[in-house]
Structures are given as C-alpha cells and as structure tokens.
Short mmCIF file of C-alpha atoms in Angstrom, two decimals:
data_model
loop_
_atom_site.label_atom_id
_atom_site.label_comp_id
_atom_site.label_asym_id
_atom_site.label_seq_id
_atom_site.Cartn_x
_atom_site.Cartn_y
_atom_site.Cartn_z
CA UNK A 1 97.32 110.80 126.10
CA UNK A 2 95.86 108.72 123.31
CA UNK A 3 92.14 108.94 122.81
CA UNK A 4 89.59 107.02 120.83
CA UNK A 5 85.86 107.38 120.35
CA UNK A 6 83.25 104.67 120.49
CA UNK A 7 79.64 104.92 119.37
CA UNK A 8 76.95 102.38 120.13
CA UNK A 9 75.35 102.23 116.71
CA UNK A 10 71.73 101.47 115.95
CA UNK A 11 71.97 102.33 112.24
CA UNK A 12 69.89 100.18 109.89
CA UNK A 13 70.91 101.94 106.68
CA UNK A 14 74.07 103.36 105.19
CA UNK A 15 72.57 106.83 105.51
CA UNK A 16 71.99 106.37 109.25
CA UNK A 17 75.55 105.07 109.67
CA UNK A 18 76.89 108.13 107.87
CA UNK A 19 74.78 110.36 110.16
CA UNK A 20 76.23 108.62 113.23
CA UNK A 21 79.74 109.11 111.87
CA UNK A 22 79.04 112.80 111.17
CA UNK A 23 77.71 113.17 114.72
CA UNK A 24 80.99 111.84 116.11
CA UNK A 25 83.00 114.08 113.78
CA UNK A 26 80.95 117.09 114.88
CA UNK A 27 81.72 116.29 118.54
CA UNK A 28 85.42 116.13 117.72
CA UNK A 29 85.23 119.59 116.17
CA UNK A 30 82.98 121.01 118.89
CA UNK A 31 85.22 119.90 121.76
CA UNK A 32 88.54 120.07 119.89
CA UNK A 33 89.37 116.48 120.86
CA UNK A 34 92.74 115.08 119.85
CA UNK A 35 91.69 111.65 118.61
CA UNK A 36 94.71 109.49 117.89
CA UNK A 37 93.20 106.02 117.95
CA UNK A 38 90.43 104.53 115.79
CA UNK A 39 86.86 105.72 115.98
CA UNK A 40 84.83 102.60 116.74
CA UNK A 41 81.32 101.62 115.66
CA UNK A 42 79.79 99.10 118.09
CA UNK A 43 77.19 96.76 116.62
CA UNK A 44 75.12 94.91 119.21
CA UNK A 45 71.54 94.06 120.10
CA UNK A 46 70.95 96.99 122.42
CA UNK A 47 68.15 97.75 124.84
CA UNK A 48 65.41 98.33 122.30
CA UNK A 49 66.31 95.49 119.89
CA UNK A 50 66.31 97.88 116.92
CA UNK A 51 69.13 96.06 115.16
CA UNK A 52 67.67 92.63 115.86
CA UNK A 53 64.24 93.74 114.67
CA UNK A 54 65.84 95.23 111.55
CA UNK A 55 66.98 91.74 110.51
CA UNK A 56 69.83 93.01 108.34
CA UNK A 57 71.44 90.54 106.00
CA UNK A 58 75.19 90.02 106.32
CA UNK A 59 75.75 92.10 103.19
CA UNK A 60 73.55 94.94 104.51
CA UNK A 61 75.27 94.84 107.92
CA UNK A 62 78.62 95.03 106.13
CA UNK A 63 77.42 97.96 104.01
CA UNK A 64 76.27 99.84 107.12
CA UNK A 65 79.63 99.34 108.84
CA UNK A 66 81.48 100.27 105.65
CA UNK A 67 79.47 103.49 105.29
CA UNK A 68 80.44 104.48 108.83
CA UNK A 69 84.09 103.59 108.25
CA UNK A 70 84.24 105.43 104.92
CA UNK A 71 82.84 108.61 106.47
CA UNK A 72 85.36 108.44 109.31
CA UNK A 73 88.36 107.66 107.10
CA UNK A 74 87.35 110.34 104.58
CA UNK A 75 87.66 112.81 107.48
CA UNK A 76 91.24 111.62 108.13
CA UNK A 77 90.70 109.27 111.07
CA UNK A 78 91.06 105.52 111.45
CA UNK A 79 87.88 103.49 111.87
CA UNK A 80 87.15 100.17 113.51
CA UNK A 81 84.19 97.86 114.15
CA UNK A 82 83.39 96.22 117.47
CA UNK A 83 80.85 93.44 117.87
CA UNK A 84 80.56 90.22 119.78
CA UNK A 85 81.69 87.02 118.14
CA UNK A 86 78.09 85.83 117.97
CA UNK A 87 77.00 89.05 116.23
CA UNK A 88 79.76 88.84 113.64
CA UNK A 89 79.21 85.14 113.10
CA UNK A 90 75.47 85.42 112.48
#
C-alpha cells in the first residue's frame, strides 16, 4: 500500500517550516512508516488565522515552503505543496 503524509502547516518562518518537516520525519522513524508518496505541506488560512495574520509576502511564503521541501528531500523523500488556488494566487 502506498502512503503519503500531509501536515497542515502554520509556519511563518523557514525555521518553523524546518521544525514541522523534522516533526514529520521523526514520526516516520518512530512508527516505522513506509512512505512511498510525497510528504505534503498544506498552506491555508486555518482556524486561528495565524498565516493570514502573518501577512507573508509571496517571496516569504515561497521560502517557507522551500525550507519544508528541502528538509524533506534532504531526508530522501519527495515533497509537495498543497494550497487552494486563491491562496497560491494571492
């Protein structure tokens, strides 16, 4: 069975994105999961509006997603980003 992991991210900085990625990687090790599909970072408004309140620029949002992806790919997994069209557009 193919498996992938998905994390609802609220990271506002590259450091927080790396911490979220490390958290996912730790879970993989802890539970010995066989992850064969991309590990996904989900960027959306969320319940507490942390990302909206953070008012990240497009370049900062890109840097946050890239930091997550780099940490995941450096560990040997594929990474992906999920967001609504409206989120990506604006």
